[in-house]
Coordinates of C-alpha atoms and ligand atoms in Angstrom, one line a residue:
X78 CA 4.2 -13.1 12.2
X79 CA 6.8 -11.3 9.9
X80 CA 6.6 -7.6 9.9
X81 CA 7.4 -5.0 7.2
X82 CA 8.4 -1.3 7.5
X83 CA 9.4 0.9 4.6
X84 CA 10.2 4.6 4.7
X85 CA 11.1 7.5 2.5
X86 CA 11.9 10.9 4.0
X87 CA 14.2 13.9 3.8
X88 CA 15.8 12.8 7.0
X89 CA 17.6 9.6 8.3
X90 CA 15.0 6.9 8.3
X91 CA 17.1 4.2 10.1
X92 CA 15.7 5.1 13.6
X93 CA 12.1 5.1 12.1
X94 CA 12.7 1.6 10.6
X95 CA 14.2 0.2 13.8
X96 CA 11.4 1.7 16.0
X97 CA 8.8 0.3 13.5
X98 CA 10.3 -3.1 13.8
X99 CA 10.4 -2.9 17.6
X100 CA 6.7 -2.1 17.5
X101 CA 6.1 -5.1 15.3
X102 CA 8.0 -7.5 17.6
X103 CA 4.8 -8.6 19.2
X104 CA 3.8 -10.3 15.9
X105 CA 6.5 -12.9 16.5
X106 CA 9.9 -13.2 14.7
X107 CA 13.2 -14.9 14.9
X108 CA 15.5 -12.6 12.8
X109 CA 15.4 -9.1 11.6
X110 CA 17.1 -6.9 9.0
X111 CA 17.1 -3.5 7.2
X112 CA 18.3 -2.4 3.8
X113 CA 19.0 1.3 3.2
X114 CA 19.5 3.3 0.0
X115 CA 22.0 6.1 -0.6
X116 CA 24.1 6.1 -3.7
X117 CA 24.4 2.4 -3.2
X118 CA 22.6 -0.1 -1.0
X119 CA 23.6 -1.5 2.3
X120 CA 22.1 -4.2 4.5
X121 CA 22.3 -5.3 8.1
X122 CA 20.7 -8.5 9.3
X123 CA 20.7 -10.4 12.6
X124 CA 19.3 -13.5 14.1
X125 CA 17.5 -12.7 17.4
X126 CA 16.1 -9.5 18.7
X127 CA 15.6 -6.1 17.0
X128 CA 17.9 -4.6 19.7
X129 CA 20.7 -6.7 18.3
X130 CA 20.0 -5.4 14.8
X131 CA 19.9 -1.8 16.2
X132 CA 23.3 -2.3 17.8
X133 CA 24.7 -3.6 14.5
X134 CA 23.2 -0.7 12.6
X135 CA 24.7 1.7 15.0
X136 CA 28.2 0.1 14.6
X137 CA 28.1 0.5 10.9
X138 CA 26.8 4.1 11.2
X139 CA 23.8 3.4 9.0
X140 CA 22.2 6.6 7.8
X141 CA 19.9 7.0 4.8
X142 CA 16.7 8.8 3.6
X143 CA 15.2 5.6 2.2
X144 CA 14.9 2.0 3.4
X145 CA 13.0 -1.2 4.1
X146 CA 13.0 -3.4 7.2
X147 CA 11.7 -6.7 8.2
X148 CA 11.2 -9.1 11.1
X149 CA 11.1 -12.7 9.9
X150 CA 9.2 -15.7 11.3
X151 CA 10.8 -18.6 9.5
X152 CA 8.7 -20.7 7.1
X153 CA 10.9 -21.6 4.1
X154 CA 14.4 -22.2 5.4
X155 CA 15.8 -22.2 8.9
X156 CA 16.5 -19.3 11.2
X157 CA 19.8 -17.9 10.0
X158 CA 21.3 -14.7 8.9
X159 CA 21.4 -15.8 5.2
X160 CA 17.7 -16.4 5.3
X161 CA 16.8 -13.2 7.1
X162 CA 15.4 -10.4 4.9
X163 CA 16.0 -8.1 3.1
X164 CA 17.2 -10.3 0.1
X165 CA 19.3 -8.8 -2.6
X166 CA 19.5 -9.4 -6.3
X167 CA 22.5 -7.8 -7.9
X168 CA 23.8 -8.4 -11.5
X169 CA 24.8 -6.4 -14.5
X170 CA 24.9 -3.1 -12.6
X171 CA 21.2 -3.5 -11.4
X172 CA 20.7 -4.0 -7.7
X173 CA 17.3 -4.5 -5.9
X174 CA 16.4 -5.4 -2.4
X175 CA 13.2 -7.0 -1.2
X176 CA 11.3 -7.9 2.1
X177 CA 8.3 -10.2 2.0
X178 CA 5.7 -11.6 4.3
X179 CA 3.6 -14.7 3.3
X180 CA 4.4 -17.7 1.2
X181 CA 5.0 -17.9 -2.6
X182 CA 3.5 -21.1 -3.6
X183 CA 5.0 -21.3 -7.1
X184 CA 8.5 -20.5 -5.8
X185 CA 9.9 -23.8 -7.1
X186 CA 8.9 -23.3 -10.7
X187 CA 10.1 -19.7 -10.5
X188 CA 13.4 -20.7 -9.0
X189 CA 14.0 -23.3 -11.8
X190 CA 13.2 -20.6 -14.4
X191 CA 15.5 -18.0 -12.7
X192 CA 18.3 -20.5 -12.3
X193 CA 18.0 -21.2 -16.0
X194 CA 18.3 -17.4 -16.6
X195 CA 21.6 -17.4 -14.7
X196 CA 20.5 -16.2 -11.3
X197 CA 22.3 -17.6 -8.3
X198 CA 20.4 -18.3 -5.0
X199 CA 22.1 -17.8 -1.7
X200 CA 19.3 -18.4 0.7
X201 CA 16.7 -21.2 1.3
X202 CA 13.8 -18.8 1.2
X203 CA 10.9 -18.4 -1.2
X204 CA 11.4 -14.7 -1.0
X205 CA 14.6 -14.8 -3.0
X206 CA 12.7 -15.6 -6.1
X207 CA 10.8 -12.3 -5.8
X208 CA 14.1 -10.4 -5.6
X209 CA 15.5 -12.1 -8.7
X210 CA 12.2 -11.8 -10.6
X211 CA 12.0 -8.1 -9.8
X212 CA 15.6 -7.7 -10.8
X213 CA 14.9 -9.3 -14.2
X214 CA 12.1 -6.8 -14.9
X215 CA 14.2 -3.8 -13.7
X216 CA 17.1 -5.1 -15.8
X217 CA 14.8 -5.2 -18.9
X218 CA 14.4 -1.4 -18.5
X219 CA 11.3 -1.0 -16.3
X220 CA 11.1 1.5 -13.4
X221 CA 10.8 -0.2 -10.0
X222 CA 7.0 0.5 -9.8
X223 CA 6.2 -1.1 -13.2
X224 CA 8.7 -3.9 -12.5
X225 CA 6.8 -4.7 -9.3
X226 CA 3.5 -4.8 -11.1
X227 CA 5.0 -7.2 -13.6
X228 CA 6.5 -9.3 -10.8
X229 CA 3.4 -9.8 -8.7
X230 CA 1.5 -11.0 -11.8
X231 CA 3.7 -14.0 -11.8
X232 CA 3.4 -14.9 -8.1
X233 CA 0.9 -17.4 -6.6
X234 CA 0.3 -17.4 -2.9
X235 CA 0.1 -14.8 -0.2
X236 CA 2.4 -11.8 0.1
X237 CA 3.1 -8.4 1.3
X238 CA 6.3 -7.0 -0.3
X239 CA 8.4 -3.9 -0.1
X240 CA 11.4 -3.2 -2.4
X241 CA 14.1 -0.6 -3.2
X242 CA 16.7 -0.3 -6.0
X243 CA 19.9 1.5 -6.6
X244 CA 19.4 4.3 -9.1
X245 CA 15.9 5.2 -7.9
X246 CA 16.5 7.3 -4.8
X247 CA 13.7 8.3 -2.5
X248 CA 11.5 5.5 -3.8
X249 CA 10.0 2.4 -2.1
X250 CA 7.5 0.2 -3.9
X251 CA 5.2 -2.4 -2.3
X252 CA 2.4 -4.8 -3.1
X253 CA 0.0 -7.0 -1.2
X254 CA -2.2 -10.0 -1.7
X255 CA -3.5 -12.0 1.3
X256 CA -1.0 -10.5 3.8
X257 CA -1.5 -7.1 5.3
X258 CA 0.3 -3.9 4.1
X259 CA -0.7 -0.3 4.6
X260 CA 0.5 3.1 3.5
X261 CA 1.3 5.7 6.1
X262 CA 1.1 9.3 4.9
X263 CA 3.6 11.5 6.8
X264 CA 4.4 15.2 7.2
X265 CA 4.9 17.3 4.1
X266 CA 6.6 20.7 3.7
X267 CA 7.8 22.7 0.7
X268 CA 10.8 20.5 0.3
X269 CA 8.8 17.4 0.0
X270 CA 7.0 14.8 2.1
X271 CA 7.6 11.5 3.9
X272 CA 5.7 8.3 3.3
X273 CA 5.8 4.9 4.8
X274 CA 4.7 1.3 4.4
X275 CA 4.0 -1.1 7.2
X276 CA 2.3 -4.4 8.1
X277 CA 0.2 -2.6 10.8
X278 CA -0.5 0.8 12.1
X279 CA 1.3 0.3 15.4
X280 CA 4.7 0.4 13.5
X281 CA 4.0 3.9 12.3
X282 CA 2.4 5.6 15.3
X283 CA 5.7 7.3 15.9
X284 CA 5.6 9.1 12.6
X285 CA 2.0 9.3 11.4
X286 CA -1.6 8.3 12.2
X287 CA -2.8 8.8 8.7
X288 CA -3.0 5.5 7.0
X289 CA -4.6 3.8 3.9
X290 CA -5.2 0.1 3.8
X291 CA -4.1 -1.4 0.5
X292 CA -6.4 -3.9 -1.2
X293 CA -5.5 -7.3 -2.5
X294 CA -3.5 -6.9 -5.7
X295 CA -2.6 -3.3 -5.1
X296 CA 0.9 -2.0 -6.0
X297 CA 2.1 1.2 -4.4
X298 CA 5.0 3.5 -4.9
X299 CA 6.0 6.0 -2.1
X300 CA 8.4 8.8 -2.5
X301 CA 9.3 12.3 -1.2
X302 CA 7.1 13.6 -4.0
X303 CA 3.9 11.7 -2.9
X304 CA 2.6 8.3 -3.5
X305 CA 0.6 6.4 -6.2
X306 CA -1.4 3.2 -6.2
X307 CA -2.6 0.9 -8.9
X308 CA -5.0 -2.0 -8.5
X309 CA -4.7 -5.6 -9.5
X310 CA -5.7 -4.6 -13.1
X311 CA -3.0 -1.9 -13.2
X312 CA -5.5 0.9 -13.1
X313 CA -4.8 4.0 -10.8
X314 CA -6.6 3.5 -7.5
X315 CA -7.5 5.6 -4.6
X316 CA -7.6 4.2 -1.1
X317 CA -9.2 6.3 1.6
X318 CA -6.9 7.8 4.2
X319 CA -8.1 7.2 7.7
X320 CA -6.9 8.6 11.0
X321 CA -5.9 5.7 13.2
X322 CA -7.5 5.6 16.6
X323 CA -4.7 3.5 18.1
X324 CA -3.1 5.3 21.0
X325 CA 0.6 5.1 21.7
X326 CA -0.2 4.4 25.4
X327 CA -2.2 1.3 24.6
X328 CA 1.0 -0.4 23.4
X329 CA 3.1 0.7 26.4
X330 CA 3.8 -1.8 29.1
X331 CA 3.1 0.7 31.9
X332 CA 3.5 -0.8 35.4
X333 CA 3.4 -4.4 34.2
X334 CA 6.2 -6.8 33.7
X335 CA 4.8 -8.4 30.6
X336 CA 2.1 -7.7 28.0
X337 CA 0.4 -10.9 28.9
X338 CA 0.0 -9.8 32.5
X339 CA -1.1 -6.3 31.4
X340 CA -3.7 -7.8 29.1
X341 CA -5.0 -10.3 31.7
X342 CA -5.6 -7.3 34.0
X343 CA -7.1 -5.2 31.2
X344 CA -9.9 -7.7 30.8
X345 CA -12.6 -6.0 33.0
X346 CA -12.0 -2.7 31.1
X347 CA -11.9 -4.5 27.7
X348 CA -15.2 -6.2 28.4
X349 CA -16.8 -2.9 29.6
X350 CA -15.6 -1.2 26.4
X351 CA -16.9 -4.0 24.2
X352 CA -20.2 -4.0 25.9
X353 CA -20.7 -0.2 25.9
X354 CA -23.4 -0.2 23.2
X355 CA -25.1 -3.2 24.8
X356 CA -25.2 -2.3 28.4
X357 CA -26.3 1.3 27.8
X358 CA -29.4 0.1 25.9
X359 CA -32.5 -1.2 27.6
X360 CA -32.6 -4.3 25.4
X361 CA -30.4 -6.1 22.9
X362 CA -30.9 -5.5 19.2
X363 CA -29.7 -7.0 15.9
X364 CA -28.5 -3.6 14.8
X365 CA -25.5 -4.0 17.1
X366 CA -24.1 -6.4 14.4
X367 CA -24.7 -4.1 11.4
X368 CA -27.4 -2.6 9.3
X369 CA -28.4 -5.8 7.5
X370 CA -28.3 -7.9 10.7
X371 CA -32.0 -8.0 11.4
X372 CA -32.8 -9.4 8.0
X373 CA -29.9 -11.8 7.9
X374 CA -30.5 -13.1 11.4
X375 CA -34.2 -13.6 10.6
X376 CA -33.4 -16.0 7.8
X377 CA -30.6 -17.8 9.7
X378 CA -31.4 -21.5 10.4
X379 CA -27.9 -22.7 11.2
X380 CA -24.7 -21.2 12.4
X381 CA -21.2 -22.2 11.2
X382 CA -18.3 -20.8 13.4
X383 CA -14.9 -20.8 11.8
X384 CA -11.7 -19.9 13.7
X385 CA -8.3 -21.1 14.9
X386 CA -6.6 -21.6 18.3
X387 CA -8.0 -19.6 21.1
X388 CA -10.6 -18.0 18.9
X389 CA -11.8 -21.5 18.0
X390 CA -12.2 -22.2 21.7
X391 CA -14.5 -19.1 21.9
X392 CA -16.5 -20.7 19.1
X393 CA -16.8 -23.9 21.1
X394 CA -18.2 -22.1 24.1
X395 CA -20.6 -20.2 21.9
X396 CA -22.1 -23.4 20.5
X397 CA -23.4 -24.2 24.0
X398 CA -24.9 -20.7 24.4
X399 CA -26.4 -20.4 20.9
X400 CA -28.0 -23.8 21.1
X401 CA -29.3 -23.5 24.7
X402 CA -30.4 -19.8 24.5
X403 CA -31.3 -19.2 20.9
X404 CA -32.2 -22.8 19.9
X405 CA -30.1 -22.6 16.7
X406 CA -28.0 -25.6 15.6
X407 CA -24.3 -24.6 15.5
X408 CA -21.2 -26.3 14.0
X409 CA -17.8 -25.1 15.0
X410 CA -14.9 -25.9 12.7
X411 CA -11.1 -25.3 12.8
X412 CA -10.6 -23.0 9.9
X413 CA -7.5 -24.8 8.5
X414 CA -9.6 -28.1 8.4
X415 CA -12.8 -26.6 7.0
X416 CA -11.1 -24.9 4.1
X417 CA -9.9 -28.2 2.7
X418 CA -12.8 -30.4 3.6
X419 CA -15.6 -31.6 1.3
X420 CA -18.4 -30.3 3.5
X421 CA -22.2 -30.0 3.0
X422 CA -23.3 -26.4 3.0
X423 CA -26.6 -26.1 4.6
X424 CA -28.8 -23.3 3.2
X425 CA -29.6 -20.3 5.4
X426 CA -26.3 -20.7 7.3
X427 CA -24.8 -17.7 9.0
X428 CA -21.0 -18.0 8.8
X429 CA -19.4 -16.5 11.9
X430 CA -15.6 -16.0 11.9
X431 CA -13.9 -15.2 15.2
X432 CA -10.5 -13.7 15.2
X433 CA -8.4 -11.3 17.2
X434 CA -6.2 -10.1 14.3
X435 CA -8.7 -10.5 11.5
X436 CA -5.7 -11.4 9.3
X437 CA -5.3 -15.2 10.1
X438 CA -4.7 -16.8 6.7
X439 CA -6.7 -20.0 7.5
X440 CA -9.7 -18.1 8.8
X441 CA -9.8 -15.8 5.8
X442 CA -9.5 -18.7 3.5
X443 CA -12.2 -20.6 5.3
X444 CA -14.5 -17.7 5.0
X445 CA -13.8 -17.5 1.3
X446 CA -14.3 -21.2 1.0
X447 CA -17.7 -20.9 2.6
X448 CA -18.6 -18.1 0.2
X449 CA -17.7 -20.4 -2.8
X450 CA -20.1 -23.0 -1.3
X451 CA -22.9 -20.4 -1.6
X452 CA -22.8 -19.3 2.1
X453 CA -23.0 -15.5 1.7
X454 CA -24.3 -14.4 5.1
X455 CA -21.2 -13.7 7.2
X456 CA -20.5 -12.1 10.5
X457 CA -17.0 -11.3 11.8
X458 CA -16.2 -11.0 15.5
X459 CA -12.8 -9.3 15.4
X460 CA -10.5 -7.0 17.4
X461 CA -9.0 -5.1 14.4
X462 CA -11.5 -2.8 12.7
X463 CA -9.6 -2.4 9.4
X464 CA -8.6 -6.1 9.1
X465 CA -9.3 -8.2 6.0
X466 CA -11.8 -10.4 7.8
X467 CA -13.9 -7.4 8.8
X468 CA -13.8 -6.0 5.4
X469 CA -14.8 -9.3 3.8
X470 CA -17.8 -9.9 6.1
X471 CA -21.3 -8.5 5.7
X472 CA -21.9 -8.1 9.5
X473 CA -19.4 -7.3 12.2
X474 CA -19.1 -6.8 15.9
X475 CA -15.7 -5.3 17.0
X476 CA -14.3 -6.5 20.3
X477 CA -12.9 -3.4 21.8
X478 CA -10.0 -5.1 23.6
X479 CA -7.3 -2.7 22.3
X480 CA -4.1 -4.1 20.9
X481 CA -3.2 -7.6 22.1
X482 CA 0.6 -7.7 22.0
X483 CA 1.4 -10.8 24.1
X484 CA 1.4 -13.8 21.8
X485 CA -0.9 -15.7 24.2
X486 CA -4.4 -14.5 23.6
X487 CA -6.3 -13.4 26.7
X488 CA -8.4 -10.3 26.6
X489 CA -9.3 -11.0 22.9
X490 CA -10.8 -14.3 24.1
X491 CA -12.9 -12.9 26.9
X492 CA -14.2 -10.1 24.7
X493 CA -15.0 -12.6 21.9
X494 CA -17.0 -14.6 24.4
X495 CA -18.8 -11.5 25.6
X496 CA -19.8 -10.7 22.0
X497 CA -20.8 -14.3 21.2
X498 CA -23.0 -14.2 24.3
X499 CA -24.7 -11.0 23.1
X500 CA -25.2 -12.8 19.7
X501 CA -27.0 -15.6 21.5
X502 CA -29.3 -13.1 23.2
X503 CA -30.0 -11.2 20.0
X504 CA -31.0 -14.3 18.2
X505 CA -33.0 -15.7 21.1
X506 CA -34.9 -12.4 21.3
X507 CA -35.6 -12.3 17.6
X508 CA -37.0 -15.9 17.9
X509 CA -39.1 -15.0 20.9
X510 CA -37.2 -17.4 23.1
X511 CA -36.1 -14.7 25.6
X512 CA -38.7 -13.3 27.9
X513 CA -38.3 -9.6 28.7
X514 CA -37.7 -10.3 32.4
X515 CA -35.0 -12.9 31.5
X516 CA -33.4 -10.5 29.1
X517 CA -33.2 -7.8 31.8
X518 CA -31.7 -10.3 34.2
X519 CA -29.0 -11.3 31.7
X520 CA -28.3 -7.7 30.8
X521 CA -27.8 -6.9 34.5
X522 CA -25.4 -9.9 34.7
X523 CA -23.5 -8.5 31.7
X524 CA -23.2 -5.1 33.3
X525 CA -21.8 -6.8 36.4
X526 CA -19.3 -8.8 34.5
X527 CA -16.3 -6.4 34.7
X528 CA -16.7 -6.1 38.5
X529 CA -17.1 -9.9 38.8
X530 CA -13.9 -10.3 36.8
X531 CA -12.0 -7.8 39.0
X532 CA -13.0 -10.0 41.9
X533 CA -11.6 -13.1 40.2
X534 CA -8.4 -11.4 39.4
X535 CA -7.8 -11.1 43.1
X536 CA -7.0 -14.8 43.2
X537 CA -3.6 -14.0 41.6
X538 CA -1.6 -14.6 44.8
X539 CA -3.1 -18.0 45.4
X540 CA -2.5 -19.0 41.8
X541 CA 1.1 -17.8 42.0
X542 CA 1.5 -20.2 44.9
X543 CA 0.2 -23.1 42.8
X544 CA 2.5 -22.1 40.0
X545 CA 5.6 -23.0 42.0
X546 CA 4.3 -26.5 42.3
X547 CA 3.4 -26.8 38.7
X548 CA 6.7 -25.5 37.3
X549 CA 8.8 -28.7 37.7
X550 CA 6.1 -30.8 36.0
X551 CA 6.3 -32.1 32.5
X552 CA 2.6 -32.8 31.9
X553 CA -0.8 -31.6 33.1
X554 CA -4.4 -32.6 32.5
X555 CA -7.2 -30.1 32.4
X556 CA -10.8 -31.2 33.0
X557 CA -14.1 -29.5 32.5
X558 CA -17.7 -30.4 31.6
X559 CA -20.3 -28.8 29.4
X560 CA -19.7 -25.2 28.5
X561 CA -16.5 -25.3 30.7
X562 CA -14.9 -28.1 28.7
X563 CA -13.7 -25.6 26.0
X564 CA -12.5 -23.4 28.9
X565 CA -10.3 -26.4 30.1
X566 CA -9.1 -26.7 26.5
X567 CA -8.1 -23.0 26.5
X568 CA -6.4 -23.4 29.9
X569 CA -4.3 -26.3 28.5
X570 CA -3.4 -24.3 25.3
X571 CA -2.3 -21.3 27.5
X572 CA -0.1 -23.5 29.6
X573 CA 1.6 -25.3 26.8
X574 CA 2.2 -22.3 24.6
X575 CA 4.0 -20.2 27.2
X576 CA 5.4 -22.6 29.8
X577 CA 6.1 -25.4 27.3
X578 CA 4.5 -28.0 29.7
X579 CA 2.6 -30.6 27.8
X580 CA -1.0 -30.2 28.7
X581 CA -4.2 -31.9 27.5
X582 CA -7.8 -31.1 28.1
X583 CA -10.6 -33.6 28.5
X584 CA -14.3 -33.5 29.0
X585 CA -14.2 -35.0 32.5
X586 CA -16.7 -37.7 31.6
X587 CA -14.2 -39.0 29.1
X588 CA -11.5 -39.7 31.7
X589 CA -12.4 -43.3 32.2
X590 CA -12.5 -43.9 28.4
X591 CA -8.7 -43.6 28.2
X592 CA -6.8 -40.7 29.8
X593 CA -7.3 -42.0 33.3
X594 CA -4.4 -44.3 32.4
X595 CA -2.1 -41.3 32.5
X596 CA -3.0 -40.3 36.1
X597 CA -0.5 -40.9 38.8
X598 CA 1.1 -38.8 41.6
X599 CA 3.2 -36.9 39.0
X600 CA 0.2 -35.8 37.0
X601 CA -1.3 -32.5 38.2
X602 CA -5.0 -32.3 37.2
X603 CA -6.5 -28.8 36.8
X604 CA -10.3 -28.8 37.1
X605 CA -12.7 -26.1 36.0
X606 CA -15.5 -26.7 38.6
X607 CA -18.2 -24.0 38.8
X608 CA -21.4 -24.7 40.6
X609 CA -23.4 -25.5 37.5
X610 CA -25.8 -28.3 36.8
X611 CA -22.9 -30.8 36.2
X612 CA -21.1 -30.3 39.5
X613 CA -22.2 -33.6 41.0
X614 CA -21.1 -35.5 37.9
X615 CA -17.8 -33.7 38.0
X616 CA -17.3 -34.6 41.6
X617 CA -17.5 -38.3 40.7
X618 CA -14.8 -37.7 38.0
X619 CA -12.6 -36.1 40.6
X620 CA -12.9 -39.1 42.9
X621 CA -11.7 -41.2 40.0
X622 CA -8.5 -39.1 39.8
X623 CA -7.9 -39.0 43.5
X624 CA -8.3 -42.8 43.7
X625 CA -5.3 -43.1 41.3
X626 CA -3.1 -40.7 43.3
X627 CA -3.5 -37.7 40.9
X628 CA -3.3 -34.3 42.6
X629 CA -6.2 -32.0 41.9
X630 CA -6.1 -28.2 41.5
X631 CA -9.7 -27.1 41.4
X632 CA -11.0 -23.7 40.5
X633 CA -14.4 -23.5 42.1
X634 CA -17.1 -21.0 43.0
X635 CA -17.7 -19.6 46.5
X636 CA -20.2 -22.1 47.9
X637 CA -18.6 -25.1 46.2
X638 CA -19.6 -28.6 47.2
X639 CA -16.0 -29.8 46.7
X640 CA -14.1 -30.1 50.0
X641 CA -10.4 -29.4 50.2
X642 CA -8.4 -32.3 51.5
X643 CA -5.1 -34.0 51.0
X644 CA -4.4 -34.0 47.2
X645 CA -7.4 -31.7 46.6
X646 CA -6.4 -28.0 46.4
X647 CA -9.2 -25.5 45.8
X648 CA -9.3 -21.8 44.9
X649 CA -12.7 -20.2 45.3
X650 CA -13.3 -17.5 42.7
X651 CA -16.5 -15.9 43.8
X652 CA -20.3 -16.3 43.3
X653 CA -21.4 -18.6 40.5
X654 CA -21.9 -16.4 37.4
X655 CA -24.6 -18.6 35.7
X656 CA -24.4 -18.6 32.0
X657 CA -21.5 -16.1 32.0
X658 CA -19.4 -18.4 34.2
X659 CA -17.0 -19.5 31.4
X660 CA -15.9 -15.9 30.9
X661 CA -14.8 -15.7 34.5
X662 CA -13.4 -19.3 34.9
X663 CA -10.8 -18.8 32.1
X664 CA -9.1 -16.0 34.0
X665 CA -7.4 -18.1 36.7
X666 CA -6.2 -20.5 34.0
X667 CA -4.5 -17.6 32.2
X668 CA -2.9 -16.5 35.4
X669 CA -1.7 -20.0 36.1
X670 CA -0.1 -20.3 32.7
X671 CA 1.5 -16.9 33.2
X672 CA 3.0 -17.6 36.6
X673 CA 4.2 -21.1 35.7
X674 CA 6.0 -19.5 32.7
X675 CA 7.5 -16.9 34.9
X676 CA 8.9 -19.6 37.3
X677 CA 10.2 -21.6 34.3
X678 CA 11.8 -18.4 32.9
X679 CA 10.4 -18.6 29.4
X680 CA 9.9 -15.6 27.1
X681 CA 6.3 -15.0 28.2
X682 CA 5.3 -12.5 25.5
X683 CA 7.2 -14.1 22.7
X684 CA 7.1 -17.9 23.2
X685 CA 9.4 -19.9 21.0
X686 CA 8.1 -20.8 17.5
X687 CA 4.9 -18.8 17.8
X688 CA 3.6 -15.7 16.2
X689 CA 0.9 -13.2 17.2
X690 CA -0.7 -12.8 13.8
X691 CA -0.6 -15.9 11.7
X692 CA -0.7 -14.5 8.2
X693 CA 0.6 -17.7 6.5
X694 CA -1.1 -21.1 6.1
Ligands
LIG72 C1 -3.3 -18.6 21.4 C2 -3.4 -17.8 20.2 C3 -3.7 -18.4 18.9 C4 -4.7 -17.5 18.2 C5 -4.9 -18.1 16.8 C6 -6.0 -17.3 16.0 O1 -3.0 -17.9 22.5 O2 -3.2 -16.6 20.3 O3 -4.2 -19.7 19.1 O4 -5.9 -17.5 18.9 O5 -3.7 -18.0 16.1 O6 -5.6 -16.0 15.8 P1 -6.7 -14.9 15.5 O7 -7.6 -14.9 16.7 O8 -5.9 -13.6 15.3 O9 -7.4 -15.4 14.3

């Protein structure tokens, strides 16, 4: 969701800005633009792909040592060139240009004030108020760095901003609150140095690995003479420079057609990496979650899981595990609901946030809300080590899935599940609910999980065959029971987000309480049907569907009790994986969504209207 790149160097930064935007494409966007600074300022914007922007920049021979760039995911104002960033404010010989991620909540009040001061608005965005506000401070005689400090004091909401102005060459300033922004420290030589700003490290890997994560409220100035940072109080601040471990290869597509396909097939490796510290040990220990974990887990009486989307589904699965294995009551809440709900905070609650990006605005706000209610024990299960969520949590377990670039989350989900399962084991062990022999048995199953998943991935051809039959449909139902109900929910989410087929998931026992009315011969029904304790119950539900003419597409285990027949299609995945079964059963659902989307010709990695990292509310 929206991406920022800023660059100052003693060479042409246009290729650096464009390449940075290309590497941020995965976050989701609908328009893009750059502004460059020589003696004057120039801008090029386009609706659509970064490649279109690049072509336009080439046509106008854009060359400059300083610039800012942006991919926009529309929030305020439709998708159009006039709403694309950068936004300009130009009056009385002062010209500034601004890019922004996030939402300015008091933009209406600021707009009214700025209109009164004679500023003219040409876009429908909230960002334009930042441009005019910054302009007003520069016009009053402040340098760009001071003007930005003054500007952000007047903004309510979430933002990451970068700006340039005519008359201050080799200077970009930025600020962040609630939206990510980092500083990239580039090469230096006797003539000077180059420095960068970006929404995430991947945008800068082409020029530097040395990055500093800005804190909420920081304002930064980068130039060819170095950089400086002040904190929210305006005091000089130092932020540690770290060497990013992200490898350029991990964001290459390699032999795959799409990132989603690559990421589905990376799952066995991602799980093995995530489990490295667990499977090499002879038993699970609280220390895996951080130094304070033993003490915090010992006092935990209740768990509250907060997350959005796919990560929320991981939380729903975890509830079954945590209650069954560790005997701890668990609530799972959609972060965007919890943050605004009057809820009762139970003492001794461990708040667990689950997030791929660690920057999801609702999940961050939900964690902060829980803290204000007095719930201070927090654990983040997250894929991005330097993310805000990880930094704001007392305990953490990093999923080592590597960058997830496809918008539809896949390997992040299965690695989150893996960690949540380990959490259940750790808590069970601490509460003496896990006999050593059972612990060894479950650890052995975890060690086998990557191999078992490779086996499941071999069903791709059979799934591809099914996909051709799904592609013409407008609707689909997904059924599951028990711990596999959230897996059915995840399967439905995957199908709708990338193939645009309307899909709903139901706990199979709920069918006869309403949704059965939808079932006819045009309604494909996907069933998650492992050989677990509920299989006989599920079979009865399948009869209910067949009796109404619905066609069943069943993902079952090797020795399934469900017989294939007319209207009952079955793919056997392998041996039943016991408690770990949900981690395997989601894989064919990911493959189904992927192949249906391919047949329907949608933009698999960048589905319409969606973004990878949801940094606004
Ligand atoms: C779906 C998907 C989203 C995310 C959700 C939360 O495929 O990717 O539903 O799961 O936006 O994002 P994170 O996990 O980054 O907090």
